[in-house]
Structure formats: C-alpha cells, structure tokens
PDB file of C-alpha atoms and ligand atoms in Angstrom:
ATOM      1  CA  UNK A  26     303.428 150.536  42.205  1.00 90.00           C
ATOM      2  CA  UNK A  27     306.894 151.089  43.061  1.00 93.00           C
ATOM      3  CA  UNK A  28     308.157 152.657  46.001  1.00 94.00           C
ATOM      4  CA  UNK A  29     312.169 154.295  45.818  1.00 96.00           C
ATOM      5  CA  UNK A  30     314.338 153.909  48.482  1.00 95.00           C
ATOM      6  CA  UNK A  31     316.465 157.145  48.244  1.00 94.00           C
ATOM      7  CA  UNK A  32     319.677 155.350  49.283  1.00 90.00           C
ATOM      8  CA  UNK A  33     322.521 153.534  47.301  1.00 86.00           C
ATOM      9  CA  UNK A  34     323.699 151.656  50.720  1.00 85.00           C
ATOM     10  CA  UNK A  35     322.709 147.927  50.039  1.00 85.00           C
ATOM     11  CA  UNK A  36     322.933 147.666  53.961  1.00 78.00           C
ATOM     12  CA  UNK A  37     319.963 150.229  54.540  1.00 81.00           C
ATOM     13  CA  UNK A  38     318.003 148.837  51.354  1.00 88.00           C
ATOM     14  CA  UNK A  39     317.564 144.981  52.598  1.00 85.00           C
ATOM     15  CA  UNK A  40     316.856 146.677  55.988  1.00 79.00           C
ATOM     16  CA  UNK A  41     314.171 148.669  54.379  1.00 83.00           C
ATOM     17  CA  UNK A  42     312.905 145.742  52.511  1.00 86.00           C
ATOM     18  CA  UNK A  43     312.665 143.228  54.900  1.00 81.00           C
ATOM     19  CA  UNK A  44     310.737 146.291  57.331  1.00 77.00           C
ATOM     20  CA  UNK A  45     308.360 146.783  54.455  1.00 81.00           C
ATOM     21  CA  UNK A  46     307.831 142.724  53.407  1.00 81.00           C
ATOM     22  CA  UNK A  47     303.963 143.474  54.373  1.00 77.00           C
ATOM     23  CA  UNK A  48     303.334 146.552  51.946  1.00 79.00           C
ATOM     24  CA  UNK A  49     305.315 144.225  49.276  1.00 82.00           C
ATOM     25  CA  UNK A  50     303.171 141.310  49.722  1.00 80.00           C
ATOM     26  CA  UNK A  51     300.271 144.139  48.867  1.00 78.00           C
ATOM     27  CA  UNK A  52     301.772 144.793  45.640  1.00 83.00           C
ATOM     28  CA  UNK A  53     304.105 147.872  46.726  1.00 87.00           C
ATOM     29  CA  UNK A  54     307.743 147.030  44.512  1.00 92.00           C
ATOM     30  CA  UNK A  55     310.937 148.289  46.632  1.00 92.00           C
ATOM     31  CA  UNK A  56     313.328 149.439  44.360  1.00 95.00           C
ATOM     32  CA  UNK A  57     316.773 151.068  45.378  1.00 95.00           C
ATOM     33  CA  UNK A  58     318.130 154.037  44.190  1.00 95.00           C
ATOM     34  CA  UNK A  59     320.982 152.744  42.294  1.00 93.00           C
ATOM     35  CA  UNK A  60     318.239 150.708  40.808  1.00 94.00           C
ATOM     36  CA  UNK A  61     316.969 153.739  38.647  1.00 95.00           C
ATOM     37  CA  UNK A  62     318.671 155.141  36.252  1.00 92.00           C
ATOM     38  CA  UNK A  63     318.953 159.255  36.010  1.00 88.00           C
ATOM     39  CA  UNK A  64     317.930 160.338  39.559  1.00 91.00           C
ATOM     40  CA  UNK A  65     319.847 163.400  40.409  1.00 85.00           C
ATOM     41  CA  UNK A  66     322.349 163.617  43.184  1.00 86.00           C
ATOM     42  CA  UNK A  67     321.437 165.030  45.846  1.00 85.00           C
ATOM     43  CA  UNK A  68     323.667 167.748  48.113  1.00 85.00           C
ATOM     44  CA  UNK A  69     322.768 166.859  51.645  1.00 87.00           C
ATOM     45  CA  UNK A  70     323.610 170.496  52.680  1.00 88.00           C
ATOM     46  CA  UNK A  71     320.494 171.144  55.068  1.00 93.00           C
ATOM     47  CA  UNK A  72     320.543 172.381  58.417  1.00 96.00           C
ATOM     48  CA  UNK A  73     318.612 169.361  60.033  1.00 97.00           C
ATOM     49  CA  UNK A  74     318.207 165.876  59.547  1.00 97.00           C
ATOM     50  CA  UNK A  75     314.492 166.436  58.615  1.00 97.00           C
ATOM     51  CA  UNK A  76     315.682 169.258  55.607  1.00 97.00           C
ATOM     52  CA  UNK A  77     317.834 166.301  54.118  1.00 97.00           C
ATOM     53  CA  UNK A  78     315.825 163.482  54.125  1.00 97.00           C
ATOM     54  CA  UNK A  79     313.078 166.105  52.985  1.00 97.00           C
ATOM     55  CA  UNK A  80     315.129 167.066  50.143  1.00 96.00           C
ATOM     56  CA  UNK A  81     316.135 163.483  49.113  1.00 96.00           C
ATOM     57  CA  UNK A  82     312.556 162.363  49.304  1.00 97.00           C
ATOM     58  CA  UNK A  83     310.986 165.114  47.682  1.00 96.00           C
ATOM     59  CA  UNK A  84     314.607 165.357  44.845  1.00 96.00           C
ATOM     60  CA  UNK A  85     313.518 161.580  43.860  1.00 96.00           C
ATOM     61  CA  UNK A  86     309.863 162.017  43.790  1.00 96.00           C
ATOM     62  CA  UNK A  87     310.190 165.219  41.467  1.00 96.00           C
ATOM     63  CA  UNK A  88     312.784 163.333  38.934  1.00 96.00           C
ATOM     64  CA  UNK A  89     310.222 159.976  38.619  1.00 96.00           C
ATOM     65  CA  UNK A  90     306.798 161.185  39.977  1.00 96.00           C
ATOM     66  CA  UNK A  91     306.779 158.052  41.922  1.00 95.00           C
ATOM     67  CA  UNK A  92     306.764 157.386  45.565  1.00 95.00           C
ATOM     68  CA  UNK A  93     310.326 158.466  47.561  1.00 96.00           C
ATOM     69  CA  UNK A  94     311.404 157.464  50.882  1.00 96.00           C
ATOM     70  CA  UNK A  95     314.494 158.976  52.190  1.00 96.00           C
ATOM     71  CA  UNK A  96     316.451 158.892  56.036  1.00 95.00           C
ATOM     72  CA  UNK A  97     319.278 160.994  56.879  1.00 96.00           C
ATOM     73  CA  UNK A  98     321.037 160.042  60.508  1.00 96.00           C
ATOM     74  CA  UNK A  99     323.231 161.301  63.097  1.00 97.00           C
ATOM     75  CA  UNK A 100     324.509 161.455  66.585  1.00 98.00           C
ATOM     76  CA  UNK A 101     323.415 164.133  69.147  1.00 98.00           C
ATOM     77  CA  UNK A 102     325.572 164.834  72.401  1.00 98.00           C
ATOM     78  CA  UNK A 103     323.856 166.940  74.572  1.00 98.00           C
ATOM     79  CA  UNK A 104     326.893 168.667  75.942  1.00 98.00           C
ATOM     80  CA  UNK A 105     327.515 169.592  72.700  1.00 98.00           C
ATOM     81  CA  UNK A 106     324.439 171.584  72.355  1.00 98.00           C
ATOM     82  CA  UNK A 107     323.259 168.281  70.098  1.00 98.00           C
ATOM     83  CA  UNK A 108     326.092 168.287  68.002  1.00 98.00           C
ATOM     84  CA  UNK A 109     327.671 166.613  65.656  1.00 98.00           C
ATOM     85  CA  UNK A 110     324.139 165.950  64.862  1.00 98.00           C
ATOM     86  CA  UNK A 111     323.115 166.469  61.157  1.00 97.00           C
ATOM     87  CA  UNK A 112     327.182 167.050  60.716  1.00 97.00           C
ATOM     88  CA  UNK A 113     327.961 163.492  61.524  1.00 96.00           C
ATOM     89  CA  UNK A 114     329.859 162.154  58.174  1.00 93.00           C
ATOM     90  CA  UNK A 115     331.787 164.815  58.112  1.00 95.00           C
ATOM     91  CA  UNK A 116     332.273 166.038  62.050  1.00 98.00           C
ATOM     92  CA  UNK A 117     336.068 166.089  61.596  1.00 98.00           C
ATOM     93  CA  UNK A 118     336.468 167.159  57.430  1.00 96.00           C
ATOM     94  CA  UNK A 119     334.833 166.556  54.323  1.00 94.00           C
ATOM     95  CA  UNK A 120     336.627 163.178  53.422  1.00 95.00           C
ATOM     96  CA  UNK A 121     333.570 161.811  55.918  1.00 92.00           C
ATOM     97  CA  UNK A 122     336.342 159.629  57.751  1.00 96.00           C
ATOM     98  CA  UNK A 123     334.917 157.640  60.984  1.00 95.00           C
ATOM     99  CA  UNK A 124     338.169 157.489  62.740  1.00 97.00           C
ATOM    100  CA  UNK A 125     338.693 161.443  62.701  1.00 98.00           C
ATOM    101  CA  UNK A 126     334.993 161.904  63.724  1.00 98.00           C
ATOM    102  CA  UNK A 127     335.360 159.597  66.734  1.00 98.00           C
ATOM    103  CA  UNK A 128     338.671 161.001  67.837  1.00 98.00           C
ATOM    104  CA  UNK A 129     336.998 164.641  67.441  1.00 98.00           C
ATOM    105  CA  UNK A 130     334.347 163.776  69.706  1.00 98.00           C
ATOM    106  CA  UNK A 131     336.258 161.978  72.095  1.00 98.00           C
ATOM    107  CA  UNK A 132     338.695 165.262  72.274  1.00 98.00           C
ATOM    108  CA  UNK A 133     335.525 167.368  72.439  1.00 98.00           C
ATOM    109  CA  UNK A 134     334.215 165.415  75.401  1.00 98.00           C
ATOM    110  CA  UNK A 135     337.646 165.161  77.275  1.00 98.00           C
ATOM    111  CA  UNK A 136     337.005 165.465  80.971  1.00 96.00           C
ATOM    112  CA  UNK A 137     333.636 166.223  80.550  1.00 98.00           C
ATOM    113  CA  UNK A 138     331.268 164.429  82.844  1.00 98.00           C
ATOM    114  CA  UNK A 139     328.030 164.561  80.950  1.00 98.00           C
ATOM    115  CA  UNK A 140     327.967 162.071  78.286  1.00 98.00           C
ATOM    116  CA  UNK A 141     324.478 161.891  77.425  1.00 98.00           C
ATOM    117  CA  UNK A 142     323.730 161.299  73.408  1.00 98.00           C
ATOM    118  CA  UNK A 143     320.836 159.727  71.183  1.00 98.00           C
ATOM    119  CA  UNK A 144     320.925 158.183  67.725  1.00 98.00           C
ATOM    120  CA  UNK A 145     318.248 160.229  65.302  1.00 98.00           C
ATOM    121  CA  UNK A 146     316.839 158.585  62.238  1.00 97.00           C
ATOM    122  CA  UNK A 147     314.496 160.821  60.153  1.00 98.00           C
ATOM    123  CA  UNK A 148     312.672 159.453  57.302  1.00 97.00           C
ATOM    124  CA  UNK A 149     310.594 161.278  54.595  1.00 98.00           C
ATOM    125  CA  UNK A 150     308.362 160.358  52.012  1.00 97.00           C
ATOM    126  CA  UNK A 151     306.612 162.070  49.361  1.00 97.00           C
ATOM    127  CA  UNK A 152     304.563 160.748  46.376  1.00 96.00           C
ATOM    128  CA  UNK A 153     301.658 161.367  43.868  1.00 94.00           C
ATOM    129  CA  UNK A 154     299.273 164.213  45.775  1.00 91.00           C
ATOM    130  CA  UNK A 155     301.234 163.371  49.220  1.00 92.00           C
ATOM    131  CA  UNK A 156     302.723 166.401  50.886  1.00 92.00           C
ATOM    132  CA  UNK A 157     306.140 165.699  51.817  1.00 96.00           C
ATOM    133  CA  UNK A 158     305.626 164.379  55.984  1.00 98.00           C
ATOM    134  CA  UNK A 159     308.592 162.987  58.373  1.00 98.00           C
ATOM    135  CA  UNK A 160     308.873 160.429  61.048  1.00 98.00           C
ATOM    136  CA  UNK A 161     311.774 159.563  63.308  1.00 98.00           C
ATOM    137  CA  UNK A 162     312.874 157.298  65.477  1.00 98.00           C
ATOM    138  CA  UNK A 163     316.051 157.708  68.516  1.00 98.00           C
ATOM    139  CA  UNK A 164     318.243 155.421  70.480  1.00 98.00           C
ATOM    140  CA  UNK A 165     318.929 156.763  73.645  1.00 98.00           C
ATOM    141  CA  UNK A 166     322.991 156.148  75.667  1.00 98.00           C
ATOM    142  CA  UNK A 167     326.300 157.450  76.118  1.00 98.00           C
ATOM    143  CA  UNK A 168     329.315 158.296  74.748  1.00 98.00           C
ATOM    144  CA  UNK A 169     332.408 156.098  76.110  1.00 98.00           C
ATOM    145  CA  UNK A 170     335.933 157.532  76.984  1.00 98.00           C
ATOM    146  CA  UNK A 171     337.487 155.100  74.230  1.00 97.00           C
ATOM    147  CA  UNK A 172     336.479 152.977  71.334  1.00 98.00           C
ATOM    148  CA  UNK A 173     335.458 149.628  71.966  1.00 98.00           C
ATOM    149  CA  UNK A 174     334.243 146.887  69.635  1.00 98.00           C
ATOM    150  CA  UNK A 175     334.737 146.108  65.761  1.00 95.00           C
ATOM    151  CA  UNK A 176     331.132 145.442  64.167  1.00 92.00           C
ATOM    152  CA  UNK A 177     328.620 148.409  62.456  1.00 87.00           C
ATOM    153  CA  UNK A 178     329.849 151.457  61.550  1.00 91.00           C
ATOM    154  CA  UNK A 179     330.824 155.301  62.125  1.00 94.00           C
ATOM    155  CA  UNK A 180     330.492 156.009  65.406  1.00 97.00           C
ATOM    156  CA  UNK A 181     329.193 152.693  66.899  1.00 96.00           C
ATOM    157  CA  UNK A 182     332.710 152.090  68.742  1.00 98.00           C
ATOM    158  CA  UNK A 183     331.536 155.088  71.032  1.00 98.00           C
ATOM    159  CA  UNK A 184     327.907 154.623  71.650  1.00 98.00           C
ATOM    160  CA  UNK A 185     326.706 152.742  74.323  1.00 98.00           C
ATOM    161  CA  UNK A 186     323.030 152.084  74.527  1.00 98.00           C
ATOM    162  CA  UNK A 187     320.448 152.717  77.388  1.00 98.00           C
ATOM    163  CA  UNK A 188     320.111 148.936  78.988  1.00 98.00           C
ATOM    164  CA  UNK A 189     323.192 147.988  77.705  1.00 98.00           C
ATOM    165  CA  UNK A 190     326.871 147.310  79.100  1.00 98.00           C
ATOM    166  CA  UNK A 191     328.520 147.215  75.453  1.00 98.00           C
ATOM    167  CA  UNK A 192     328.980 149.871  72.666  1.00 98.00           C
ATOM    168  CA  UNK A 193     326.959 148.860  69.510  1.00 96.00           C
ATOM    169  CA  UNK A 194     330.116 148.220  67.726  1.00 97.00           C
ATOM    170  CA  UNK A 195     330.385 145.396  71.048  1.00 98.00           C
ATOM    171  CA  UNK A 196     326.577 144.014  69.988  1.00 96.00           C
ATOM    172  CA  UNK A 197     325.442 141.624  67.062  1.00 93.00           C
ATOM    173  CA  UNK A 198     324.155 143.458  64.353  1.00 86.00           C
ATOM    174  CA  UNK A 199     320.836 141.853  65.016  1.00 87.00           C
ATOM    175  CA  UNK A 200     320.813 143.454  68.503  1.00 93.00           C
ATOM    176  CA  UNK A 201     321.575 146.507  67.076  1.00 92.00           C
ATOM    177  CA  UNK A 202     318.690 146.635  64.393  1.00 86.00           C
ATOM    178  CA  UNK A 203     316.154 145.302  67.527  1.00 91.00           C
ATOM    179  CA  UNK A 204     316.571 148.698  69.188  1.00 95.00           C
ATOM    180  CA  UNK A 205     318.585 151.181  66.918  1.00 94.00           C
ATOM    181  CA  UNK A 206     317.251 155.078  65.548  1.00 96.00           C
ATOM    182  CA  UNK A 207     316.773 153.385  62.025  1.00 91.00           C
ATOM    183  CA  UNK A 208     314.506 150.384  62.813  1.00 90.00           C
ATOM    184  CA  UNK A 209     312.825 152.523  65.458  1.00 95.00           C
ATOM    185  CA  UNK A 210     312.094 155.234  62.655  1.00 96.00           C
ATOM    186  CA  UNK A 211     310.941 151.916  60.319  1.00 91.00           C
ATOM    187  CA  UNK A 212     308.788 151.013  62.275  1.00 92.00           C
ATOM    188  CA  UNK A 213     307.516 154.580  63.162  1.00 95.00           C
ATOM    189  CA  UNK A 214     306.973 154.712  59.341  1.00 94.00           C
ATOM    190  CA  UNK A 215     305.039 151.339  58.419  1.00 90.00           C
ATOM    191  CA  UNK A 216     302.509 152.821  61.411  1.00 93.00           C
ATOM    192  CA  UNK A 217     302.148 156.236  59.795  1.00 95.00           C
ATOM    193  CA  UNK A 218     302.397 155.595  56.281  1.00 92.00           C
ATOM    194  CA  UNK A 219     301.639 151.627  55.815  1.00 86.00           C
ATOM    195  CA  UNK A 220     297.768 151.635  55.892  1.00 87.00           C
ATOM    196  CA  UNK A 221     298.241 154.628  52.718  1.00 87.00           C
ATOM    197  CA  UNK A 222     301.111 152.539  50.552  1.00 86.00           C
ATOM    198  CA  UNK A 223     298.951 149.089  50.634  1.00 83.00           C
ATOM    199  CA  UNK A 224     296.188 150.800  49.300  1.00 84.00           C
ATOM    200  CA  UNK A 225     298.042 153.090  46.855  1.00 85.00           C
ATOM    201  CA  UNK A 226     299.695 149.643  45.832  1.00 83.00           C
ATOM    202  CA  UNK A 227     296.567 147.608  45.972  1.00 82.00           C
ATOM    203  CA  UNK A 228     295.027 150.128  43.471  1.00 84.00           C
ATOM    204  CA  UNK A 229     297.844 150.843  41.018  1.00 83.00           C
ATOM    205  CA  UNK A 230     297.342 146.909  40.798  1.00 81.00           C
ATOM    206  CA  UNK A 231     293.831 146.907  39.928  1.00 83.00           C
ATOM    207  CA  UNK A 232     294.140 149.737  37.895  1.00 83.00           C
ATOM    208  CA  UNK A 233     296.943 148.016  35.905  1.00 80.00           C
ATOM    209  CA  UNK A 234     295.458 144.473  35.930  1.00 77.00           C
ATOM    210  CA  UNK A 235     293.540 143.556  32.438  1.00 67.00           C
ATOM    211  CA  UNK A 236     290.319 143.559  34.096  1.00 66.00           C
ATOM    212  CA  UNK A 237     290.709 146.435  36.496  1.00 55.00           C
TER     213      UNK A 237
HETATM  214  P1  IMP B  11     323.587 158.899  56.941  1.00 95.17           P
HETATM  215  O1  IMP B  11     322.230 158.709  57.483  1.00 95.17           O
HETATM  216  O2  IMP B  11     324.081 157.691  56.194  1.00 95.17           O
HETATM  217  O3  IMP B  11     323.746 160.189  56.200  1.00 95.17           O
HETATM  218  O4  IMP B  11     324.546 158.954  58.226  1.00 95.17           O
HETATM  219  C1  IMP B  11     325.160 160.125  58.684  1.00 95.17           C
HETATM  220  C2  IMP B  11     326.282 159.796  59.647  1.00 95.17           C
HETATM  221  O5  IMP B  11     325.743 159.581  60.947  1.00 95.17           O
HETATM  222  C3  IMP B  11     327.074 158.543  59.326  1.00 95.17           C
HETATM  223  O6  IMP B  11     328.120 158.811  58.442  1.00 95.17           O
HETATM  224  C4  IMP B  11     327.611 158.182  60.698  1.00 95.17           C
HETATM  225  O7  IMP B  11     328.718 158.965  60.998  1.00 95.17           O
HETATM  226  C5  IMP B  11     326.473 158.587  61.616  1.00 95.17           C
HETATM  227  N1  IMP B  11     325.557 157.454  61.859  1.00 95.17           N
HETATM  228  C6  IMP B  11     324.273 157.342  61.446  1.00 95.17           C
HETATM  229  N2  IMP B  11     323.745 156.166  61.865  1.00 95.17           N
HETATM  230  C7  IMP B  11     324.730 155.547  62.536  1.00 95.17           C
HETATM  231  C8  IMP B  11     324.802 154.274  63.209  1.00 95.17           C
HETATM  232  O8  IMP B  11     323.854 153.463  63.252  1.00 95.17           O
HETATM  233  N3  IMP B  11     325.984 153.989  63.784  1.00 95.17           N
HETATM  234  C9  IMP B  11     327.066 154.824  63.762  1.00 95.17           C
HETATM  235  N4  IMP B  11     327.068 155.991  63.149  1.00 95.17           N
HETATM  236  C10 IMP B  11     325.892 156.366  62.538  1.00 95.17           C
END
C-alpha cells in the first residue's frame, strides 16, 4: 500500500520518511508527490492552515484513490492578531520572497514590546473510507529585533525558540527537527494515525500476496 506525501520539497519528504520508517517496515510504501505522475496542482488559497493541508490531502486522495498526507505551515505573532499565519510565503507579495517577509515583520513589530509567536504545522490525511482528520504540532518563542543566523529557511533568522538563546537559523538542523512545529506534528500523526496505516498496509499485503 502506498502512502503520498503531498509535497514536492525533498527536504520535508526524507523528513517524513525517516518519521514514518516503522509504518514502512509494515509494508506502508512512501512515495513523494513528484513521484506520481498527473496529480493536480493544488491552489493553497484557504483561510487556515487546516483548509490547505485539507485540500492537498483530500486533492491527492481524489486524483489516485490512495492514501494522502499533506502539511501546510506558518508563523503566528500574537501581536499581530496571529498573523502572518497561513499568509506566511507570501506575507510581503506573491513572489513568496523570505527576505521581504522578514523585513515586513520586523517593520510590523517595530517598537513593539510583545514578541510572542509559535510555529504551526498542520497535517491531513485522507484515504480509502477515511474522513479527511488533522493533527498539528507548534513551537513556541519570539520574534528577534534583527536577523541572526544562516541555516533553515524563511523565517528561521527571526525565531527564537522557548529554552533557547539562538534563532533556529543559529541551531543545527538536527536541533531544529528535535523540537520544531513539523516533527512535533509527525509525531502527533504516527500516534493518531500509525496503529490505522500498519494495518491498512499489513492487509493490502496479504491481500496482494499469492496466498493471501
Ligand atoms: P509551507 O508549509 O511550505 O507552505 O510553508 C509556509 C511558509 O511558512 C514558508 O514559506 C515559510 O515562510 C514559513 N515556514 C513554515 N515552516 C517554517 C520553518 O520551519 N522555518 C521558517 N519558516 C517556516
């Protein structure tokens, strides 16, 4: 049984695949997007991080009738009333550029004391019979006056943990995947949904297998 991973970012798909090793082992094949050939693009034009990764989950499942998993991501700053939040790629203009977005927040947040933010991962899945469910996980800090640090991505340069003294464009990226939204949400997800993939995997197997 195969299980798509609606995303063609080769750094989310290994992360996904080495979260989901035990559901593998059980027969469950984790296949990429870019990895099937056909599935629709999706317009990630919903008005929360759950719509989106909703939409992608449930866009793939409809085009293959196979299992979907889909995240969608963003930042949240709480005097912003939580945005740029499902906005994030494209905070500062559609060409989704990282250094715009981080000098539009920092200029949003100029002189402003409370700098309180989170991290949200969402992920969705939907398959065979499986109404489309959500899981999430956060990551919990605060925004810094200036960018700092050159690893990760977006708006890691501004984002400084809870626990931490660095930004987690200052941090390895293994310290960042120990405590960021998307492992967090990964891990959510093997505890919600990894008991029901093994045994759709385990199944399809024996169903498949000459003598099954
Ligand atoms: P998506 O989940 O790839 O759609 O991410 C949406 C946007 O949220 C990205 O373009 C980034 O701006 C931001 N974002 C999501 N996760 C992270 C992260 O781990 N570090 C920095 N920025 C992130």
């Amino acid at each position: 049984m195969r299980l798509i991973i609606a995303t063609r970012n080769p750094d989310k798909l290994r992360e996904f695949r080495e979260l989901l090793a035990d559901a593998a082992a059980a027969g469950l094949t984790i296949v990429g997007a870019g990895e099937v050939p056909g599935l629709p693009e999706i317009v990630e034009d919903g008005t929360t991080l759950e719509d989106n990764a909703i939409r992608k989950a449930v866009g793939v499942h409809a085009a293959t009738s196979e299992w979907a998993l889909a995240d969608d991501s963003g930042v949240e700053v709480d005097a912003l009333g939580g945005e740029p939040g499902v906005h994030s790629a494209i905070y500062a203009g559609p060409h989704r550029d990282p250094e715009a977005n981080n000098r539009k927040l920092l200029e949003a947040l100029a002189g402003c004391s409370n700098r309180r933010a989170r991290f949200r991962c969402v992920l969705a899945l939907a398959g065979p019979g499986f109404p489309p469910a959500t899981v999430e996980g956060r990551c919990e800090g605060v925004i810094t006056t200036e960018p700092r640090g050159r690893h990760g991505f977006g708006y890691d340069p501004l984002f400084i943990p809870d626990g931490f003294s660095q930004t987690f464009a200052e941090l390895s990226a293994e310290q960042k995947n120990r405590i960021s939204h998307r492992a967090r949400a990964l891990r959510a997800a093997l505890r919600a949904w990894g008991p029901l993939l093994r045994a759709a995997a385990a199944q399809a197997t024996q169903r498949d297998s000459p003598s099954g």
